[in-house]
Short mmCIF file of C-alpha atoms and ligand atoms in Angstrom, two decimals:
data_model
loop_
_atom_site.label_atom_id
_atom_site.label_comp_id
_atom_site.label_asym_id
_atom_site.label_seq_id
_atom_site.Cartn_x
_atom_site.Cartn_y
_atom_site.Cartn_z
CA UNK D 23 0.00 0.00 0.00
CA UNK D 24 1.24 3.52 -1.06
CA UNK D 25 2.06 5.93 2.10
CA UNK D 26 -1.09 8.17 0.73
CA UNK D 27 -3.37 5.38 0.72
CA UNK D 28 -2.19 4.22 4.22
CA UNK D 29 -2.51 8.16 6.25
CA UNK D 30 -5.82 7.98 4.55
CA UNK D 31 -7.46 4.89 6.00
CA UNK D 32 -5.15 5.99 9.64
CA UNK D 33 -7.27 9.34 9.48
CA UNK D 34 -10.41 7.22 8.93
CA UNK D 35 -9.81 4.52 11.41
CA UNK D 36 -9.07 7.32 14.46
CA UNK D 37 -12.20 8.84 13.31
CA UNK D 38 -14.27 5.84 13.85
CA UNK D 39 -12.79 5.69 17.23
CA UNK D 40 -15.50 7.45 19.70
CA UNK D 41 -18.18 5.46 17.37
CA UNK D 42 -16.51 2.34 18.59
CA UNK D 43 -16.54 3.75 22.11
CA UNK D 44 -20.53 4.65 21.54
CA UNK D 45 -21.05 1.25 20.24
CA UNK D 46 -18.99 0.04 23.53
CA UNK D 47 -21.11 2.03 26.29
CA UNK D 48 -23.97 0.94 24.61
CA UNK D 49 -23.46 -2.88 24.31
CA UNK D 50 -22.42 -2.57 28.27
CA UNK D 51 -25.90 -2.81 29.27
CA UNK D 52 -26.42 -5.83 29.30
CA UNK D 53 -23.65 -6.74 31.79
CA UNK D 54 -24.66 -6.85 35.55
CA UNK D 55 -23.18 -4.24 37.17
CA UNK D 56 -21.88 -4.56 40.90
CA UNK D 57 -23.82 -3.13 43.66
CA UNK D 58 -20.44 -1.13 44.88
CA UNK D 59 -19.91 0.11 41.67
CA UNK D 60 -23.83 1.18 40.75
CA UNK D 61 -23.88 4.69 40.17
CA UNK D 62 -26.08 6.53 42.91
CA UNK D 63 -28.06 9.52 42.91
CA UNK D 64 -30.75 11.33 44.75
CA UNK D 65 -31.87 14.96 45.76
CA UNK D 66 -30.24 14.93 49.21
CA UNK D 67 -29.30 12.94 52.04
CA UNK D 68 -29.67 9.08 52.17
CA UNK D 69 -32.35 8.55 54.76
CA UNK D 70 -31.47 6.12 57.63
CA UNK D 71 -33.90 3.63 57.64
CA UNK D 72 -34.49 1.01 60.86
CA UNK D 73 -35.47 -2.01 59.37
CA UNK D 74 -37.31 -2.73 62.47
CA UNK D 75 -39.15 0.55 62.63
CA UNK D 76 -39.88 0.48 59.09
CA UNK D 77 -43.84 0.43 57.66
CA UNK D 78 -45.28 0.49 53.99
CA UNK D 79 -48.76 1.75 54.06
CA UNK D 80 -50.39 1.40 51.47
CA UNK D 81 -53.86 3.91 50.93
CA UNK D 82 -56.35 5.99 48.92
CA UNK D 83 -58.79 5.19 47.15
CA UNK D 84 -58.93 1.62 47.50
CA UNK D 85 -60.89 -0.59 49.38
CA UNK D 86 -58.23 -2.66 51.90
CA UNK D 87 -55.82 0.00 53.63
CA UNK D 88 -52.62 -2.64 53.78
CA UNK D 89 -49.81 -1.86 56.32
CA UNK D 90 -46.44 -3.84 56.03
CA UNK D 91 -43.45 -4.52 57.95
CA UNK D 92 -40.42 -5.38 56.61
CA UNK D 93 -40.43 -9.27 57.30
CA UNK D 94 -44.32 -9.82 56.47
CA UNK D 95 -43.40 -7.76 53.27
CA UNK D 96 -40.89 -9.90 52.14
CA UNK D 97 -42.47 -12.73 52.92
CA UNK D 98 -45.30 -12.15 50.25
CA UNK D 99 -44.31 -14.52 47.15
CA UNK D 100 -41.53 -12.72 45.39
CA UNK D 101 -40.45 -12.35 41.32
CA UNK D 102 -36.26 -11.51 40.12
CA UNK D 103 -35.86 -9.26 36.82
CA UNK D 104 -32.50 -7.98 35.33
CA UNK D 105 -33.32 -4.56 34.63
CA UNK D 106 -31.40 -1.53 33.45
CA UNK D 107 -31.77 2.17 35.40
CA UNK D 108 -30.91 5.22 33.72
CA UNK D 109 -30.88 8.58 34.65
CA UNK D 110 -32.14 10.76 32.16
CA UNK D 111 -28.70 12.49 32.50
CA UNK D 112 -26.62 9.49 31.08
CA UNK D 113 -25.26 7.28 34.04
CA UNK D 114 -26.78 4.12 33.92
CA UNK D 115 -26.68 0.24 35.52
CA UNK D 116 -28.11 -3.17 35.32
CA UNK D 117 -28.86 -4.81 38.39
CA UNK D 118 -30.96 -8.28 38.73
CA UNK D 119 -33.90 -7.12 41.33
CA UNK D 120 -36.05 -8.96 43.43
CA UNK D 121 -39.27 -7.58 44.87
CA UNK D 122 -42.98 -8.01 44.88
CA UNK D 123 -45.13 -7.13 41.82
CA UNK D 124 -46.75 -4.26 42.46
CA UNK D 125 -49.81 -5.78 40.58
CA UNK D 126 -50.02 -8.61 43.26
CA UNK D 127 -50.56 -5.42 46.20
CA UNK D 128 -52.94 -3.16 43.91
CA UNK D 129 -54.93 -6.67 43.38
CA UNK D 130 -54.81 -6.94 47.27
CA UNK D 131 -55.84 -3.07 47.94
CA UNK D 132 -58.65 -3.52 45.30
CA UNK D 133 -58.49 -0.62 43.80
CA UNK D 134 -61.88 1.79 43.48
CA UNK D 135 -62.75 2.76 39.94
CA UNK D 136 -61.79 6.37 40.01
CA UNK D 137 -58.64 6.00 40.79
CA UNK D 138 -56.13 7.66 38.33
CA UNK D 139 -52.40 7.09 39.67
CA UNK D 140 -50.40 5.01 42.48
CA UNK D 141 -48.12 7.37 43.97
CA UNK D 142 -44.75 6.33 46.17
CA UNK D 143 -44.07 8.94 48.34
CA UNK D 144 -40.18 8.07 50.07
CA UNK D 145 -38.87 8.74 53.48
CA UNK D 146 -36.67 11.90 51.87
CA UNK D 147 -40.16 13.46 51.05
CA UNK D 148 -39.47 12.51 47.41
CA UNK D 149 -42.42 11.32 45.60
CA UNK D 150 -43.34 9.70 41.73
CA UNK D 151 -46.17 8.56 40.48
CA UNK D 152 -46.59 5.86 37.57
CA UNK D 153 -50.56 6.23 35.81
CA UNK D 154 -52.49 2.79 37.07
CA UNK D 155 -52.28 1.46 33.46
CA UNK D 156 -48.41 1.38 33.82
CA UNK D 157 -48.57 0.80 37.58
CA UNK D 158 -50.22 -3.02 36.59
CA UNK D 159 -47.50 -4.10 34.49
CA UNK D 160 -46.25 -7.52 35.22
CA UNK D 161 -42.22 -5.99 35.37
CA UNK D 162 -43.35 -3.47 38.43
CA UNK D 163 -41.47 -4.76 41.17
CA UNK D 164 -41.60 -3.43 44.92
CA UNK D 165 -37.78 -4.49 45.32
CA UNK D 166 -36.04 -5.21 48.30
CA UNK D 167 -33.05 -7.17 46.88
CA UNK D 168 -30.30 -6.19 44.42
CA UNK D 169 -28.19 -8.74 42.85
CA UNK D 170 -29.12 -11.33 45.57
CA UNK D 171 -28.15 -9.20 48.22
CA UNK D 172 -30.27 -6.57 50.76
CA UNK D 173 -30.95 -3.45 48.92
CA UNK D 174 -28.06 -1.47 49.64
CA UNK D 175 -29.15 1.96 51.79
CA UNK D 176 -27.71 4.29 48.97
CA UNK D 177 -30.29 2.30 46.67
CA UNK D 178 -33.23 2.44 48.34
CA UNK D 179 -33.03 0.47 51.72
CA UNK D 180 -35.52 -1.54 52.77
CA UNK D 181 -37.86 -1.33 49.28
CA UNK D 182 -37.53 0.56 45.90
CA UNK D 183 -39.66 0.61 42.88
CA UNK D 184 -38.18 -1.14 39.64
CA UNK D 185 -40.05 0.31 36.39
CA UNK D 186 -37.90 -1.08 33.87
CA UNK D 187 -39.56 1.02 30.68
CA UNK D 188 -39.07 4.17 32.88
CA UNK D 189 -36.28 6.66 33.35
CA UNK D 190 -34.17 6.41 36.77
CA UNK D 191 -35.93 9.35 38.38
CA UNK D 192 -39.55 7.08 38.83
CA UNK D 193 -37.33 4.42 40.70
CA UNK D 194 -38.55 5.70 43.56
CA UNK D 195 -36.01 4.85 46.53
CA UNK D 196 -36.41 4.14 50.17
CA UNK D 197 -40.44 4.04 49.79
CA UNK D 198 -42.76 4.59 52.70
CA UNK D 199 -46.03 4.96 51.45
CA UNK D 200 -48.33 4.19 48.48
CA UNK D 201 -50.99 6.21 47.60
CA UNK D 202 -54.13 5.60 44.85
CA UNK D 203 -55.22 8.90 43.78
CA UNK D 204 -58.04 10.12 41.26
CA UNK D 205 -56.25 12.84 39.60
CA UNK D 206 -52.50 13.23 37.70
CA UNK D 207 -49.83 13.76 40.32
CA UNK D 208 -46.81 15.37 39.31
CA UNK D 209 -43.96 14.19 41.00
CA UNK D 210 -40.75 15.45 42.18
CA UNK D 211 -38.19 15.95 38.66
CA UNK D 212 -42.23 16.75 36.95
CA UNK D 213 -42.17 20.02 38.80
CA UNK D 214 -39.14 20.95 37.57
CA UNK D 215 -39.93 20.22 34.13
CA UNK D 216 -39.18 16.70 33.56
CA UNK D 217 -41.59 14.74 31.32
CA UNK D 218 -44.73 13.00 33.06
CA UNK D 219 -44.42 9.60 31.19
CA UNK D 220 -40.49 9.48 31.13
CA UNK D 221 -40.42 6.61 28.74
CA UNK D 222 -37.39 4.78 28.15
CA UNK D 223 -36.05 2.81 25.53
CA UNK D 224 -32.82 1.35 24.44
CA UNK D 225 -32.37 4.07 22.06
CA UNK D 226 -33.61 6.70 24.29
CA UNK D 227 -32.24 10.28 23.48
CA UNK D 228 -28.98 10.03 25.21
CA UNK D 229 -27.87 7.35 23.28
CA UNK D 230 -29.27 8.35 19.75
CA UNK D 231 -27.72 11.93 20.37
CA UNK D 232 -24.55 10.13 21.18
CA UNK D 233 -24.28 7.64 17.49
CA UNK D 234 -25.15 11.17 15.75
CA UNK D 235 -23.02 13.30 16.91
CA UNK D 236 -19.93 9.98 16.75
CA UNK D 237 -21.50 9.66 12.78
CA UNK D 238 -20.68 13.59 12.09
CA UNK D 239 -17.30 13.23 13.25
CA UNK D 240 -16.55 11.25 10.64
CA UNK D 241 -17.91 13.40 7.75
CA UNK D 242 -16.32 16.47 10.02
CA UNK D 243 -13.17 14.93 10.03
CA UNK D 244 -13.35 14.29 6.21
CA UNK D 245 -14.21 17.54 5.65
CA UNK D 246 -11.42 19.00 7.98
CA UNK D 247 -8.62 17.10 6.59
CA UNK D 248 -9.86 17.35 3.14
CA UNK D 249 -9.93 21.40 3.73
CA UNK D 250 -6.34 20.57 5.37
CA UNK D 251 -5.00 19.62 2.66
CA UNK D 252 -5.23 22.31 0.22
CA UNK D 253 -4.82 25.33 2.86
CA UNK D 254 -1.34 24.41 4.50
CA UNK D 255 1.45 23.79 1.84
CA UNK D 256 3.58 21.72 4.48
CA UNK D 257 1.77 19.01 6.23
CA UNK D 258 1.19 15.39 6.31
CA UNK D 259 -2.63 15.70 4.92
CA UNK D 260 -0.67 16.56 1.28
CA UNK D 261 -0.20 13.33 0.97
CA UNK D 262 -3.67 12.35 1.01
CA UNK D 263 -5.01 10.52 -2.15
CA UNK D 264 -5.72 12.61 -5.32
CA UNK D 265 -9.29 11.81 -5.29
CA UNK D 266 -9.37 14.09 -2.02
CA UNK D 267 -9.95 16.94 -3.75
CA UNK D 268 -11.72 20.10 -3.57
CA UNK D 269 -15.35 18.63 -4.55
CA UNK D 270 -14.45 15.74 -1.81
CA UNK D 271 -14.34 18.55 0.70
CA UNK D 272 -17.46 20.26 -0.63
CA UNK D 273 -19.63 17.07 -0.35
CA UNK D 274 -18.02 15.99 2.96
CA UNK D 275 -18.45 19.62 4.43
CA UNK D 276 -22.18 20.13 3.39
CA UNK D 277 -22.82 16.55 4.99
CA UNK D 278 -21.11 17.31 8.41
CA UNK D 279 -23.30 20.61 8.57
CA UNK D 280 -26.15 19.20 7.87
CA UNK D 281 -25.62 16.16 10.05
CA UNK D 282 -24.20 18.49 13.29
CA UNK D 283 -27.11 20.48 12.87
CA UNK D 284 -29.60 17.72 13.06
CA UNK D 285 -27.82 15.93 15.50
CA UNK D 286 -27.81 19.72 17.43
CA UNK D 287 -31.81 20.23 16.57
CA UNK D 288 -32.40 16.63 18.14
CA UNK D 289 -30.87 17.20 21.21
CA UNK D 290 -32.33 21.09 21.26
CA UNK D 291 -35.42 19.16 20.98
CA UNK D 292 -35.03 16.64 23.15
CA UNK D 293 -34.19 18.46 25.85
CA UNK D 294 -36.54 21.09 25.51
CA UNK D 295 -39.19 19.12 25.53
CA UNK D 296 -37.89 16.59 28.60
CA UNK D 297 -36.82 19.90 30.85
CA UNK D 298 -37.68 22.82 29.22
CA UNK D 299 -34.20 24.18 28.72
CA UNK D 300 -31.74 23.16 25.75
CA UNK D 301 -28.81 25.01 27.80
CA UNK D 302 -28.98 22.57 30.51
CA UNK D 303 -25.46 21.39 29.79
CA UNK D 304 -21.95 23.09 28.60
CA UNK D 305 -22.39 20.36 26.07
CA UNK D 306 -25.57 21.88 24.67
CA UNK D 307 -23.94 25.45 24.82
CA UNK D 308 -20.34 24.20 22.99
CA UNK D 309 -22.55 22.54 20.45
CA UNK D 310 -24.45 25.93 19.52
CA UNK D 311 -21.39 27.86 19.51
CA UNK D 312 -19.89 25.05 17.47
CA UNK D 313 -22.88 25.61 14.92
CA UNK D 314 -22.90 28.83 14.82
CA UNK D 315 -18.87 29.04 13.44
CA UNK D 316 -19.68 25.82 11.47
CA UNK D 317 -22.80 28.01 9.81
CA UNK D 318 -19.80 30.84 8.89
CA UNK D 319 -17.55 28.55 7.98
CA UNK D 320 -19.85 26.99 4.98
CA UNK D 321 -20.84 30.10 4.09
CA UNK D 322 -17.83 32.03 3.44
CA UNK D 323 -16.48 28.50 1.92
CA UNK D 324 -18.78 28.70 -0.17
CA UNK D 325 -18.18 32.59 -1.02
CA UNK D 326 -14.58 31.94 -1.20
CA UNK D 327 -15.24 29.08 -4.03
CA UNK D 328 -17.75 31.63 -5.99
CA UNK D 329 -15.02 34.88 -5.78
CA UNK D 330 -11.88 32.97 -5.79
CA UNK D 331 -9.89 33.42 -2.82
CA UNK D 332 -11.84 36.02 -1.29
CA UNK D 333 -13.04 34.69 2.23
CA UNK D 334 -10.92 31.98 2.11
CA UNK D 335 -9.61 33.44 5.47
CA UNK D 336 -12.71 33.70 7.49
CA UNK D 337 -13.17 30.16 6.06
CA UNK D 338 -10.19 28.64 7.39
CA UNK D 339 -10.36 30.36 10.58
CA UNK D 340 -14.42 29.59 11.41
CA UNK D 341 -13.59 26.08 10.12
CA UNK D 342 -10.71 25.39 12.65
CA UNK D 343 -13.01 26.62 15.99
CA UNK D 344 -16.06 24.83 14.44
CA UNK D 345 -13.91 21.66 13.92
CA UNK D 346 -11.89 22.42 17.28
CA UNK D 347 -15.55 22.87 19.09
CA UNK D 348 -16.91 19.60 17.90
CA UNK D 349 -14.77 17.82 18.93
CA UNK D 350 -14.59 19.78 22.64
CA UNK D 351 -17.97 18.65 23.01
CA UNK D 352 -18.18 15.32 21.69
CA UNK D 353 -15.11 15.03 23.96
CA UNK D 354 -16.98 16.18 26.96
CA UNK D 355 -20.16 14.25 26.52
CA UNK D 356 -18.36 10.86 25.91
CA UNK D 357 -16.01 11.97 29.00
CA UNK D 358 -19.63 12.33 30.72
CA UNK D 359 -21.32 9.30 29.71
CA UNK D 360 -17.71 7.42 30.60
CA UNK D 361 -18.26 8.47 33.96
CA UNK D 362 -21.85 7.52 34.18
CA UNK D 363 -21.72 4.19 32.37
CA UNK D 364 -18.30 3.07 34.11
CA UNK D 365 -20.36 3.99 36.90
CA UNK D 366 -18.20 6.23 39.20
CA UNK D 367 -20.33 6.53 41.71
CA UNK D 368 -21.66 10.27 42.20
CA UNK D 369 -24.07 12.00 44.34
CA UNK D 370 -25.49 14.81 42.32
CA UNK D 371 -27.49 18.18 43.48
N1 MTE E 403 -36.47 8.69 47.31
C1 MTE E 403 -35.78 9.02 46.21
N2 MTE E 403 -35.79 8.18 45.15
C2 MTE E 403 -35.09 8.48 44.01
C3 MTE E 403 -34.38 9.70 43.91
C4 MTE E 403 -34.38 10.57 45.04
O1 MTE E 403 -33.78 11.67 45.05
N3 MTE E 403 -35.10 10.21 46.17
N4 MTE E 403 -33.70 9.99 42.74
C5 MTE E 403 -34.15 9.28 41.51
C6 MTE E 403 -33.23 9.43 40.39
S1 MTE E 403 -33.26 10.93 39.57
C7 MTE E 403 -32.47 8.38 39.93
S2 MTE E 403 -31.57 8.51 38.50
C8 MTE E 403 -32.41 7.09 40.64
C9 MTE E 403 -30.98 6.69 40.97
O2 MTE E 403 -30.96 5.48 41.67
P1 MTE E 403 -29.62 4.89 42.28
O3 MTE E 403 -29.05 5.91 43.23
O4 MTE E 403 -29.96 3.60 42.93
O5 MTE E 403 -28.69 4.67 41.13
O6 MTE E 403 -33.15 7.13 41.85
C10 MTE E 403 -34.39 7.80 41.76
N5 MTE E 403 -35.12 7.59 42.99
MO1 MO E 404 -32.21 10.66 37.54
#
């Protein structure tokens, strides 16, 4: 292989490097993760819970008010899932849980026919709420075990809820009461903006965001080096292969625009509509910087290509803090969902 062809495919094989690393996080999953090393997060304090002193009650509008201690709790026949939590803000873990289905106490409590939504209200006054149609699912568990051992106190000591289709913030922790309501309660991350249903999926936003923004690199970096080649008599990107040539860079630029500002609208979007704010992180703000230079950059490319060299500077410069900017931020969210998904743990707010 000629040393062209060879820097060529070495450019493209370090640019498919965070896609690997996406692909990496993602396919983690699946693997159990250990209950030291589960990431943990809540509002404040971990309560202290006496195991002894400890009651579920269990109200509202239903017809049997149950009470529970711990040990006639756990006694109730019992169900194991392997489930995955994630926090809407990227850490994540898979734990196998073992609880009660929730169905098996609502079926207990017969519940009255008005009733709306089963609320879990938690000894650090945080509450959720789950509608009664998702609350009856046959994966709601009432867990009190986490990879075959005692809930841990950080998760949720003595019982937790497991919602497996939900976002971590409804896996309610540390649960003292549940309450049947007739009306649509709006729990504690609700208030402050967070979607009501907080659906999750395996390609939830986080992770789609993450494969677009890992897919633009490429095209960015084909576009940079491409644009490399032709501005800077003296460096290794002259070697590239003849057919990188001025309409390669064209095509490859007008791709990586267009896919960086998708990938940019999406998470806009995304956010916007789960909190109500798309500046939420320094990602989100390095990104629209990032677009804006990028949006200069094509344009006076473009004017440069129309009027000969005129522009050609504003080009170049625009390009390098677009290109520069990208990759700050694609840096700092895969530095972010490293931390979550390797699951340092971290206590938040
Ligand atoms: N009681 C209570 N439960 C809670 C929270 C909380 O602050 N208080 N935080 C929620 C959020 S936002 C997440 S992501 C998960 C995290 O669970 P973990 O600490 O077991 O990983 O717990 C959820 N349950
Ligand atoms: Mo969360």
């Amino acid at each position: 292989m000629n040393e062209s062809n060879a820097l060529f495919i070495k450019s493209i094989l370090l640019l498919l490097v965070p896609l690997f690393l996406v692909i990496l996080l993602h396919s983690s999953r699946v693997i159990i993760t250990p209950n030291d090393q589960f990431f943990e997060l809540q509002k404040g304090e971990v309560p202290q819970i006496d195991k002894n002193e400890w009651i579920l009650n269990i109200t509202g509008d239903i017809k049997n008010d149950l009470v529970f201690d711990y040990e006639n709790f756990t006694e109730l026949s019992s169900k194991s899932l392997v489930a995955t939590l994630e926090c809407v803000e990227g850490p994540y873990g898979t734990a196998k849980w073992t609880g009660i289905p929730l169905i098996d106490i609502l079926e207990m409590a017969e519940i009255d026919s008005d009733a709306v939504d089963v609320v879990f209200w938690a000894a650090d006054n945080y509450s959720d709420s789950l509608t009664l149609q998702e609350a009856s699912a046959e994966n709601i568990l009432l867990a009190y075990e986490m990879n075959g051992e005692p809930l841990p106190e950080e998760h949720g000591f003595p019982v937790r809820l497991i919602t497996p289709d939900h976002y971590g913030y409804k896996w309610v922790k540390w649960i003292v009461k549940i309450e049947i309501v007739d009306y649509d309660y709006i729990g504690f991350w609700e208030e402050r903006g967070w979607s009501d249903d907080a659906m999750r999926s395996n390609f939830s936003d986080w992770i789609t965001h993450a494969y677009l923004f890992t897919i633009t690199l490429i095209f960015g970096g084909l576009s940079y080096i491409s644009g490399y080649k032709f501005f800077h008599r003296d460096n290794i990107f002259r070697k590239l292969p003849n057919f990188v040539n001025q309409r390669f860079h064209t095509i490859f630029s007008v791709i990586f625009g267009i896919f960086s500002i998708i990938s940019f609208i999406y998470w806009g979007i995304s956010t916007l509509l789960l909190r109500g704010a798309i500046f939420y992180s320094l990602h989100g703000i390095i990104s629209l910087i990032m677009i804006i230079s990028l949006s200069i950059s094509l344009i006076s490319g473009a004017y440069s290509a129309l009027k000969k060299r005129k522009g050609r500077t504003i080009h170049k410069k625009t390009s390098d803090v677009a290109f520069f900017l990208f990759v700050c931020s694609l840096l700092f969210g895969l530095i972010i969902a490293f931390i979550g998904g390797f699951r340092l743990n971290q206590s938040f707010l």
